[in-house]
mmCIF file with all atom_site columns, C-alpha atoms in Angstrom:
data_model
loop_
_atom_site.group_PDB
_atom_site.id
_atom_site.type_symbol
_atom_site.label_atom_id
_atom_site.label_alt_id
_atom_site.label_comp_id
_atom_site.label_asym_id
_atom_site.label_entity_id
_atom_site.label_seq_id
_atom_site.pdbx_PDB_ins_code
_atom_site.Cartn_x
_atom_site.Cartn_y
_atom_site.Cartn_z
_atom_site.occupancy
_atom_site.B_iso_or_equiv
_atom_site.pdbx_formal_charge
_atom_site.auth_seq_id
_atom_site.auth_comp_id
_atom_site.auth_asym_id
_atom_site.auth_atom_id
_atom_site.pdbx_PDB_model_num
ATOM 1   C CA . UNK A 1 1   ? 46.592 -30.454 -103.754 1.00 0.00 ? 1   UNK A CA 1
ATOM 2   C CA . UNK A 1 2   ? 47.637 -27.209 -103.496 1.00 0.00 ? 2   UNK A CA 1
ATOM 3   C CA . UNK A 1 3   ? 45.749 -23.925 -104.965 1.00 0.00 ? 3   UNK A CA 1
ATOM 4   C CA . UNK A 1 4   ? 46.889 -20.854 -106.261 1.00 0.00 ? 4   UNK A CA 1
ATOM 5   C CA . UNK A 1 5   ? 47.178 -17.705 -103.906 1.00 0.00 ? 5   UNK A CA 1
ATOM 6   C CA . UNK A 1 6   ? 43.393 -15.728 -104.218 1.00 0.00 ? 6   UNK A CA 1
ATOM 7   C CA . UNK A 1 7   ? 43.606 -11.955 -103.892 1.00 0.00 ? 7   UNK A CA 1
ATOM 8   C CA . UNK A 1 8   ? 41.370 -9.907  -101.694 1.00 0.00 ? 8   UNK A CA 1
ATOM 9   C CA . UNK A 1 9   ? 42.507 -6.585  -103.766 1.00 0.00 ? 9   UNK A CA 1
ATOM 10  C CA . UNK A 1 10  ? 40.057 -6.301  -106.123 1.00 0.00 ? 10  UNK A CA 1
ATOM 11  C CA . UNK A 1 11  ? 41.694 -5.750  -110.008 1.00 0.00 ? 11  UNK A CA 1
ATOM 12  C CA . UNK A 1 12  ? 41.993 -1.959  -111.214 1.00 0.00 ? 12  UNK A CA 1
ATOM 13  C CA . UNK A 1 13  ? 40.594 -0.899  -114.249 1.00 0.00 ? 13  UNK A CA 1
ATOM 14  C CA . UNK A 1 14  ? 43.671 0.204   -116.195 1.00 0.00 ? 14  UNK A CA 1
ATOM 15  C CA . UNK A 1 15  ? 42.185 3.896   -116.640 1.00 0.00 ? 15  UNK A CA 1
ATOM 16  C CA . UNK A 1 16  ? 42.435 4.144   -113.241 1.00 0.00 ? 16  UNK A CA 1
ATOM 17  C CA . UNK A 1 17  ? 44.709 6.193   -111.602 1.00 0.00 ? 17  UNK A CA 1
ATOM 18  C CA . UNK A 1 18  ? 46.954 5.218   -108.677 1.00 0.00 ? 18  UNK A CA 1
ATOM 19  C CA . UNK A 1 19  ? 46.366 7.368   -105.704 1.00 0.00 ? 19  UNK A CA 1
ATOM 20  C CA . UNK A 1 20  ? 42.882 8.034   -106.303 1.00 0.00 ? 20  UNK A CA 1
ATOM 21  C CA . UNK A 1 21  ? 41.211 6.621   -103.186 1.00 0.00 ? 21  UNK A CA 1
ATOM 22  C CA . UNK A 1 22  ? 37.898 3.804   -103.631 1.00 0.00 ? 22  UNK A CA 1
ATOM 23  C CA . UNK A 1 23  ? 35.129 7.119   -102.124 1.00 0.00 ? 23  UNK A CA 1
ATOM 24  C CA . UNK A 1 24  ? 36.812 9.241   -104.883 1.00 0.00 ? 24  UNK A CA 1
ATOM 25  C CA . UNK A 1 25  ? 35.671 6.760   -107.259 1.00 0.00 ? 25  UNK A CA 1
ATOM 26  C CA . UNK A 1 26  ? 32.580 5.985   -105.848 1.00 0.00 ? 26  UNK A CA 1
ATOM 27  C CA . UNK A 1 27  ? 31.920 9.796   -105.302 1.00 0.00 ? 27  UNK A CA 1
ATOM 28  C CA . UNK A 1 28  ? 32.774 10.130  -109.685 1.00 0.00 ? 28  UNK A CA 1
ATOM 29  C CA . UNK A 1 29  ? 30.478 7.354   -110.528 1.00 0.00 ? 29  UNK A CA 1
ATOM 30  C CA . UNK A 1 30  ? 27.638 8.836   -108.095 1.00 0.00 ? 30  UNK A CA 1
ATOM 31  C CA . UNK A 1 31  ? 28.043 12.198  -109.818 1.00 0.00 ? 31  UNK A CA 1
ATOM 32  C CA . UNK A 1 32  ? 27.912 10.897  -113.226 1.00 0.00 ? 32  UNK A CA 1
ATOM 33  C CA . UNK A 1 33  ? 24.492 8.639   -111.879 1.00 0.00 ? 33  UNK A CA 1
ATOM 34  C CA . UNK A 1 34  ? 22.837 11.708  -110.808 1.00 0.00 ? 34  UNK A CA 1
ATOM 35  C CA . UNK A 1 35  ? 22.090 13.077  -114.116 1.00 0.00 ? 35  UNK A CA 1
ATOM 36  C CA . UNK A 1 36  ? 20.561 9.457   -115.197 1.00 0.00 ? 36  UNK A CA 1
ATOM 37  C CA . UNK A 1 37  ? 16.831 9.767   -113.540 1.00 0.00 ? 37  UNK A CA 1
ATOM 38  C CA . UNK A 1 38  ? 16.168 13.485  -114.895 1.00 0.00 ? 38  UNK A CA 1
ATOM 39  C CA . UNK A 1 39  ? 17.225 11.743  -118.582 1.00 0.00 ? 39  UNK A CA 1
ATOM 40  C CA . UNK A 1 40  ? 15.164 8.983   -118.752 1.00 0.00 ? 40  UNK A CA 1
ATOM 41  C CA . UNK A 1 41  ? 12.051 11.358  -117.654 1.00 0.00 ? 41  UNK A CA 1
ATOM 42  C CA . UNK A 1 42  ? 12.833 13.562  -120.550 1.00 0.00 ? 42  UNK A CA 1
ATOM 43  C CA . UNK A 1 43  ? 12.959 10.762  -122.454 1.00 0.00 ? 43  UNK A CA 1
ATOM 44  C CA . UNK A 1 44  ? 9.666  9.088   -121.533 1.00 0.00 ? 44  UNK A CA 1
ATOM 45  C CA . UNK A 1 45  ? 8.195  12.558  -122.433 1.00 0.00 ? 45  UNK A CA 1
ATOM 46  C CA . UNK A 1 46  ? 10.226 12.722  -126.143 1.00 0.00 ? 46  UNK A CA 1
ATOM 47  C CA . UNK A 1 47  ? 8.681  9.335   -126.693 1.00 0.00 ? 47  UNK A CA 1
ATOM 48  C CA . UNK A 1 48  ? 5.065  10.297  -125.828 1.00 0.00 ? 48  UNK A CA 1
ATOM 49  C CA . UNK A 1 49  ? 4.453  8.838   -122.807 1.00 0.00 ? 49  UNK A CA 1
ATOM 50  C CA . UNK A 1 50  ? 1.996  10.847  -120.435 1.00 0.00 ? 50  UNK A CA 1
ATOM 51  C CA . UNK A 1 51  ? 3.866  12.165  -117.661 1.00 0.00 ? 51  UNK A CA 1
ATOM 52  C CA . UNK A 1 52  ? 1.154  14.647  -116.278 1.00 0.00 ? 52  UNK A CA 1
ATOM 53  C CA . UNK A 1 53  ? 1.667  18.036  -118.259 1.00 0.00 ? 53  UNK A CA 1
ATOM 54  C CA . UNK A 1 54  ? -1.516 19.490  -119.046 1.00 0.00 ? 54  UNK A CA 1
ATOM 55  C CA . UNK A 1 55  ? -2.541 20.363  -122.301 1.00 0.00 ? 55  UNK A CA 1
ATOM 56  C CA . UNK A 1 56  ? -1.530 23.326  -122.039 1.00 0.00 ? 56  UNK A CA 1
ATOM 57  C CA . UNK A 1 57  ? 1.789  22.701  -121.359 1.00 0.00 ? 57  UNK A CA 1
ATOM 58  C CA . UNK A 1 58  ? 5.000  22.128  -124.054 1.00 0.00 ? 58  UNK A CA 1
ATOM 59  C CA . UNK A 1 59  ? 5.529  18.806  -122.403 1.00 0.00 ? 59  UNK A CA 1
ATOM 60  C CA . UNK A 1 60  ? 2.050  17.698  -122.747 1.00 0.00 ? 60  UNK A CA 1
ATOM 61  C CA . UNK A 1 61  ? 2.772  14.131  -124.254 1.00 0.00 ? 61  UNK A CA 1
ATOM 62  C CA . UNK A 1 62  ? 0.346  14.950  -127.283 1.00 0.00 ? 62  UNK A CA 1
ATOM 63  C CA . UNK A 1 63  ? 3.461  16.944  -128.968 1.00 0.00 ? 63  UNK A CA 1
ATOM 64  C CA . UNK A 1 64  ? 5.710  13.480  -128.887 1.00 0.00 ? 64  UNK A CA 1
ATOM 65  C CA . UNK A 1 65  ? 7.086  11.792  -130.621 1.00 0.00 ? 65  UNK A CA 1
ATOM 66  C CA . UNK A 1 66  ? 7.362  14.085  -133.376 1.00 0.00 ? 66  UNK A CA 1
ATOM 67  C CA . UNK A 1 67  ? 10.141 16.692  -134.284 1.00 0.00 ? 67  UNK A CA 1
ATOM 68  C CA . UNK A 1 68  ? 10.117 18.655  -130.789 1.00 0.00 ? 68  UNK A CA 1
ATOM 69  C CA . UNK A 1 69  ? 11.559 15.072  -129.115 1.00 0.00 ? 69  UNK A CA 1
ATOM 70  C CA . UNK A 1 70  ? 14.919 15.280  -131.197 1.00 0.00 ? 70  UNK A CA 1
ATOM 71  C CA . UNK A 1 71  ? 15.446 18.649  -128.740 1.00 0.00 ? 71  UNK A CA 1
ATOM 72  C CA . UNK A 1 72  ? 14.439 16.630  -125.526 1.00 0.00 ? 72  UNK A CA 1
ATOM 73  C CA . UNK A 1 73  ? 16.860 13.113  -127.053 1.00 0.00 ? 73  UNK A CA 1
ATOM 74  C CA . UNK A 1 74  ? 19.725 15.971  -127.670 1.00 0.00 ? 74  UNK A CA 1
ATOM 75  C CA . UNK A 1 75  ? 19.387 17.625  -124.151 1.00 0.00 ? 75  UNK A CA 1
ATOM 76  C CA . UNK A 1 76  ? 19.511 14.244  -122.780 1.00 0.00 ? 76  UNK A CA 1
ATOM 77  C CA . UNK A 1 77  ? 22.516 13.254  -124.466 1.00 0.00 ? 77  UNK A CA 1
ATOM 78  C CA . UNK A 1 78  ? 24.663 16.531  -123.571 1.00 0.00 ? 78  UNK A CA 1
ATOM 79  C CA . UNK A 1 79  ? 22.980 16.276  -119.849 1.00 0.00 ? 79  UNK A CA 1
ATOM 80  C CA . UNK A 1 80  ? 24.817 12.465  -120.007 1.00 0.00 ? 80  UNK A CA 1
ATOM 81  C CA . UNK A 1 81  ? 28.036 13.605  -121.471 1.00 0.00 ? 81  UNK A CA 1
ATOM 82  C CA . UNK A 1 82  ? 28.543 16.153  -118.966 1.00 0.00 ? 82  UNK A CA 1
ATOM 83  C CA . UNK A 1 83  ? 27.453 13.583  -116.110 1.00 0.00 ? 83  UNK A CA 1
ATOM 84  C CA . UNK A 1 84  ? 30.150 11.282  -117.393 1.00 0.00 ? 84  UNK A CA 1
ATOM 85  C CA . UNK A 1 85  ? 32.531 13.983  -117.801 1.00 0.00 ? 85  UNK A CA 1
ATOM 86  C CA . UNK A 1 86  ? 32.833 13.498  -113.617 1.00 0.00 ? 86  UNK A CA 1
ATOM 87  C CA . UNK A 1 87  ? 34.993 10.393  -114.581 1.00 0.00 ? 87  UNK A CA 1
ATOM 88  C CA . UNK A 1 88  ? 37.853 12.065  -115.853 1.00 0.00 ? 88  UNK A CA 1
ATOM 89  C CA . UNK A 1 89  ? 38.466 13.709  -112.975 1.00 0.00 ? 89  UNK A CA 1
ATOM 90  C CA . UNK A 1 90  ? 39.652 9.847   -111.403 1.00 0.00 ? 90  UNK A CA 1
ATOM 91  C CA . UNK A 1 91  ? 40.476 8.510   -114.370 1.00 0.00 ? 91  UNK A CA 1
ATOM 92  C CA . UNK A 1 92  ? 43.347 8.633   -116.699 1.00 0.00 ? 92  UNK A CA 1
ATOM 93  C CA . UNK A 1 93  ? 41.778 10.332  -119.490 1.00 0.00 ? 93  UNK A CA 1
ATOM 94  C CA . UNK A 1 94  ? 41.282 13.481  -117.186 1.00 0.00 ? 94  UNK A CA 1
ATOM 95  C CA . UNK A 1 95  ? 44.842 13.493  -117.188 1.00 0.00 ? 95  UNK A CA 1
ATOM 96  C CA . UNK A 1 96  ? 46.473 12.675  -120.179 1.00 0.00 ? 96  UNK A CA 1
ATOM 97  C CA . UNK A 1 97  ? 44.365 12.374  -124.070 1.00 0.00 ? 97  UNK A CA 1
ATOM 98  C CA . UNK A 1 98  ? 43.917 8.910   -124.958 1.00 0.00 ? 98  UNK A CA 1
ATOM 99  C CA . UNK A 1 99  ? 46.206 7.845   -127.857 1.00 0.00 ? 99  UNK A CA 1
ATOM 100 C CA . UNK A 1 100 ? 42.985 7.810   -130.341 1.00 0.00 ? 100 UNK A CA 1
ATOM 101 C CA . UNK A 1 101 ? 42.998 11.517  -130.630 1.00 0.00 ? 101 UNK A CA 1
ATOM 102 C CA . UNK A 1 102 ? 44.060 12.854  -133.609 1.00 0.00 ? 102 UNK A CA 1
ATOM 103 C CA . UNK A 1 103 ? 46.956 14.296  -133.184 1.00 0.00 ? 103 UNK A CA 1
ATOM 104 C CA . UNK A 1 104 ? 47.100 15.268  -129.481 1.00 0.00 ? 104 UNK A CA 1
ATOM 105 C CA . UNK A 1 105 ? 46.690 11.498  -128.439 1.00 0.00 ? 105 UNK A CA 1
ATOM 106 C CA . UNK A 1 106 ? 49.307 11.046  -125.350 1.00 0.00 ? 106 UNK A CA 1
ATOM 107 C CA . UNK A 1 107 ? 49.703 14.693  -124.144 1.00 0.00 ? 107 UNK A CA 1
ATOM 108 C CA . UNK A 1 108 ? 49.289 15.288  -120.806 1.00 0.00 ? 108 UNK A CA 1
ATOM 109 C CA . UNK A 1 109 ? 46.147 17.871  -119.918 1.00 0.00 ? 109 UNK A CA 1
ATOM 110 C CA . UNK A 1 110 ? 47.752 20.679  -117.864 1.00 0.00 ? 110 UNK A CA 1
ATOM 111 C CA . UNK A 1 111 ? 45.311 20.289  -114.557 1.00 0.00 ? 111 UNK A CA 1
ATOM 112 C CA . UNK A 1 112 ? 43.794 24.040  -115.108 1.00 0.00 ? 112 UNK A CA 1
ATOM 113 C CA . UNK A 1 113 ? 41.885 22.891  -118.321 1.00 0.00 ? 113 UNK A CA 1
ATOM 114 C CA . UNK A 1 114 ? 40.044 20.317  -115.903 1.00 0.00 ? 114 UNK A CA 1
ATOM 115 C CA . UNK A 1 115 ? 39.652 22.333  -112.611 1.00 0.00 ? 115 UNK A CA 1
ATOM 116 C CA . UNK A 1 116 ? 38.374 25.398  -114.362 1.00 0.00 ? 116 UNK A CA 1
ATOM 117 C CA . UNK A 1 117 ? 35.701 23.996  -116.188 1.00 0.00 ? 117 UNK A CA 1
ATOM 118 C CA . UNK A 1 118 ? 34.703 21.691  -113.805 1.00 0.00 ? 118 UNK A CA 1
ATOM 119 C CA . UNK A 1 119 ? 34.908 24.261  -110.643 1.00 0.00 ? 119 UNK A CA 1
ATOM 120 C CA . UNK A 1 120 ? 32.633 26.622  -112.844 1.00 0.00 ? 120 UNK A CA 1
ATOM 121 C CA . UNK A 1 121 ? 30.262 23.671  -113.467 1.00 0.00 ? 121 UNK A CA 1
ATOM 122 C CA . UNK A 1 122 ? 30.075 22.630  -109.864 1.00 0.00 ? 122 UNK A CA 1
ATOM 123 C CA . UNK A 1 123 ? 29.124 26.418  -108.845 1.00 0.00 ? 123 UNK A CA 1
ATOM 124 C CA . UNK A 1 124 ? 26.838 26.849  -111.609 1.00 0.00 ? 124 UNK A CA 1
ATOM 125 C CA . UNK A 1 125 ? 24.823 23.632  -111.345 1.00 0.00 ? 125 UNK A CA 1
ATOM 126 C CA . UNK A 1 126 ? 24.574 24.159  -107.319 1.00 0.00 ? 126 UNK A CA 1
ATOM 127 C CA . UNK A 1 127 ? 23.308 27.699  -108.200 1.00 0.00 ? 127 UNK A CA 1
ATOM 128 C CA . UNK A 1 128 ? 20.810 26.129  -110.403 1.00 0.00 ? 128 UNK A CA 1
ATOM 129 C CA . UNK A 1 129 ? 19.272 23.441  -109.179 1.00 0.00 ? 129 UNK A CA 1
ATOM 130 C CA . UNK A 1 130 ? 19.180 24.722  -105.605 1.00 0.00 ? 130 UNK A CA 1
ATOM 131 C CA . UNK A 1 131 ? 17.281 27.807  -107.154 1.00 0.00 ? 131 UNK A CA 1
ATOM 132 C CA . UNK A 1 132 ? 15.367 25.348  -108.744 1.00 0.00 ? 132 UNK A CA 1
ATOM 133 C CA . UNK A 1 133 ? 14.343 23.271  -105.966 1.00 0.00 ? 133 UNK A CA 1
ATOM 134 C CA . UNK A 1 134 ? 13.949 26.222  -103.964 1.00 0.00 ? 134 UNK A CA 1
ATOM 135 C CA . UNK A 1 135 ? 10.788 28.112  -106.411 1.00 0.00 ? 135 UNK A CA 1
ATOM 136 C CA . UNK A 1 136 ? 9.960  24.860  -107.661 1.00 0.00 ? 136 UNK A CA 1
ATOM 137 C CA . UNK A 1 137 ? 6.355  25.250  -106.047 1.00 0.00 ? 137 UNK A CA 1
ATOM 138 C CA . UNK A 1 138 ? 6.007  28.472  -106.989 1.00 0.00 ? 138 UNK A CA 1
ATOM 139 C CA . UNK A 1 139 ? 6.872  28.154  -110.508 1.00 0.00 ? 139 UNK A CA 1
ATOM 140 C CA . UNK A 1 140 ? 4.267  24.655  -110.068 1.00 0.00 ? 140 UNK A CA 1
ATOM 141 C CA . UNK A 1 141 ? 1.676  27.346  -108.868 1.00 0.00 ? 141 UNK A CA 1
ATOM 142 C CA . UNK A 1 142 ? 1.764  29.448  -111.380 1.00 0.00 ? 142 UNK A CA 1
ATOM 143 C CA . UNK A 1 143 ? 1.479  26.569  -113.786 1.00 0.00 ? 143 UNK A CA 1
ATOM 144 C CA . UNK A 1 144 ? -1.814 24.726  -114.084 1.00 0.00 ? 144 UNK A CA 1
ATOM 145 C CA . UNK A 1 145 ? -0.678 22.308  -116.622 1.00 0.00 ? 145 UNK A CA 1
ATOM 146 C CA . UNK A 1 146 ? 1.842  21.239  -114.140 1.00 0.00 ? 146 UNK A CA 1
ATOM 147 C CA . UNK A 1 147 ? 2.178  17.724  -112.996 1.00 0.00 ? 147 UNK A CA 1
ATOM 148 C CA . UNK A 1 148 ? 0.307  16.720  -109.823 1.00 0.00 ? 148 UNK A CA 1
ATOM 149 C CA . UNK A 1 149 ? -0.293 13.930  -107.553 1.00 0.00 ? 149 UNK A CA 1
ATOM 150 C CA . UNK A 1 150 ? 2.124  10.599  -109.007 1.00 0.00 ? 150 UNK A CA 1
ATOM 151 C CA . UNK A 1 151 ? 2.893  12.743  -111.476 1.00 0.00 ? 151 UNK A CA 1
ATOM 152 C CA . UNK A 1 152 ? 4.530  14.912  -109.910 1.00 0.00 ? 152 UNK A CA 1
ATOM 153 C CA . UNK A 1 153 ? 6.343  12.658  -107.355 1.00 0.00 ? 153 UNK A CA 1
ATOM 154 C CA . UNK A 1 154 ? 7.854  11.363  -110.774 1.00 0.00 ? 154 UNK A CA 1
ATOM 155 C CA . UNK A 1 155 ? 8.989  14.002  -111.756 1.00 0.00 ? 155 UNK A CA 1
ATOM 156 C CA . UNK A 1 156 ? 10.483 15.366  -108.006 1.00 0.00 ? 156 UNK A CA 1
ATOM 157 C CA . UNK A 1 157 ? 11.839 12.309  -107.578 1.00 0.00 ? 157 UNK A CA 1
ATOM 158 C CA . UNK A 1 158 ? 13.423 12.162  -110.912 1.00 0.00 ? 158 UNK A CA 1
ATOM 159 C CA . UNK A 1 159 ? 14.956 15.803  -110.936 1.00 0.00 ? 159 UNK A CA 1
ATOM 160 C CA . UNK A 1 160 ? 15.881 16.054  -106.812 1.00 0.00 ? 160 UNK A CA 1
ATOM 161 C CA . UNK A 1 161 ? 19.272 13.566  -107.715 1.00 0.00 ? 161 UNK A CA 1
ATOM 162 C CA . UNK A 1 162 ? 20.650 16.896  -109.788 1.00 0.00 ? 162 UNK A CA 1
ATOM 163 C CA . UNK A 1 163 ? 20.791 18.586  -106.605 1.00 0.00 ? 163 UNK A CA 1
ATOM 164 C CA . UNK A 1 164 ? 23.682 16.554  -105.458 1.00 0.00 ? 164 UNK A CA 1
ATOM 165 C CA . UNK A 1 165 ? 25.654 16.688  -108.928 1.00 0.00 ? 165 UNK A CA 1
ATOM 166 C CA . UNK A 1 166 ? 27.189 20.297  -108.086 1.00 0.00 ? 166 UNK A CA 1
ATOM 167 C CA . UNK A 1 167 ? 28.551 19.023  -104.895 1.00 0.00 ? 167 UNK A CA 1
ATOM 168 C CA . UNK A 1 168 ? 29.738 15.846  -105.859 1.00 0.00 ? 168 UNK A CA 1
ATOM 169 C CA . UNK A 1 169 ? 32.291 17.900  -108.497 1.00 0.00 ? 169 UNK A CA 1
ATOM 170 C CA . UNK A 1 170 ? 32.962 20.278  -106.305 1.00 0.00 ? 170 UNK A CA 1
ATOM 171 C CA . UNK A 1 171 ? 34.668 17.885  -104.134 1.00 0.00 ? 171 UNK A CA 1
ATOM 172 C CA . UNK A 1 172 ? 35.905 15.783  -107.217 1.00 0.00 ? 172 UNK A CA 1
ATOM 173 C CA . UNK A 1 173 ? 37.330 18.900  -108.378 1.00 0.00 ? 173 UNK A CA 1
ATOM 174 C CA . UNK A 1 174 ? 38.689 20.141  -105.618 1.00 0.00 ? 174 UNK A CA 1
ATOM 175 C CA . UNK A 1 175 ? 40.617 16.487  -105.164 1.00 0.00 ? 175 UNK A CA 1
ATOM 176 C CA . UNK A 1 176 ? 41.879 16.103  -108.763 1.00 0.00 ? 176 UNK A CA 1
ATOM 177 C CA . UNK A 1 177 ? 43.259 19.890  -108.099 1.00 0.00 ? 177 UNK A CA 1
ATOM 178 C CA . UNK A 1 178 ? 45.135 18.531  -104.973 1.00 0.00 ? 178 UNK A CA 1
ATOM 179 C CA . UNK A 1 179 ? 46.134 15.484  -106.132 1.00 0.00 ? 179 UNK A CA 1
ATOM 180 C CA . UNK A 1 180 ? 47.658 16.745  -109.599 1.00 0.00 ? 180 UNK A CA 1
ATOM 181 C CA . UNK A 1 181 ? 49.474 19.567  -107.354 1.00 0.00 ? 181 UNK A CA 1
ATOM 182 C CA . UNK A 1 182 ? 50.918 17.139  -105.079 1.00 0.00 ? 182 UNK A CA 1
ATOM 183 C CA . UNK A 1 183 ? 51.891 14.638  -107.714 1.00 0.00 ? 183 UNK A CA 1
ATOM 184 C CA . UNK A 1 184 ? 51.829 16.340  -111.220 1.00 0.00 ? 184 UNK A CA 1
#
């Protein structure tokens, strides 16, 4: 009995692109992950549920559901978009338009309508959140309908992933700029 040859190389996805090394990949799909806690908050708070704002507060959850949680369900959904927009820059689609768009399907994307962008979102979401994280307690302070105690460890510990999404593109960035250099 004989059996077939088994394969340690693990199958590509065929939107991957050859070259692109396993971290790079990893490194997209932890950028695009990082936006994921900070979304489902919001959306705990656009469905109601109590997640320590006082009364006083616009997130207090006695305003949700209702018409203000279509604004916190849209803000989530760009947030995600953008998160998964780290993808392209290792897959295929960040290089060339899939065939489904109208039009434009097949063209290759000159590398300068990724690396702008996404260099000017990795600088202005480090900016950000590191300003963020950095007067977080004062802005808490000065808020007495702020979360406290669990509360606010939920929310910390749902926001502090953002602070690595800036990064993360940077360096995905700054490889898809080298790489498409290098090898068109």
């Amino acid at each position: 009995m004989t059996s077939a040859p088994v394969s340690t190389a693990r199958a590509q996805a065929p939107d991957v692109v050859p070259g692109v090394s396993p971290w790079l990949n990893r490194i997209a799909v932890l950028a695009s992950l990082t936006v994921l806690p900070s979304c489902l908050w919001r959306l705990a708070i656009a469905a109601g549920v109590p997640m320590g704002w006082g009364p006083g507060s616009d997130l207090h959850h006695s305003y949700y559901p209702g018409r203000e949680s279509l604004v916190l369900v849209f803000v989530t959904v760009l947030q995600e978009c953008l998160g998964l927009l780290s993808l392209g820059l290792v897959r295929r689609w960040g290089e060339q338009l899939p065939g489904w768009v109208p039009r434009l399907g097949g063209r290759r994307l000159h590398p300068l309508v990724a690396v702008v962008p996404a260099a000017l979102g990795a600088l202005a979401l480090t900016g950000i959140t590191s300003l963020g994280a950095a007067t977080w307690s004062e802005v808490n302070a000065a808020n007495p309908d702020a979360p406290t105690g669990p509360a606010l460890w939920i929310f910390t510990l749902s926001y502090v992933p953002l602070l690595l999404w800036g990064p993360l593109l940077g360096v995905l960035t700054v490889a898809y700029w080298q790489r498409r250099r290098l090898h068109g």
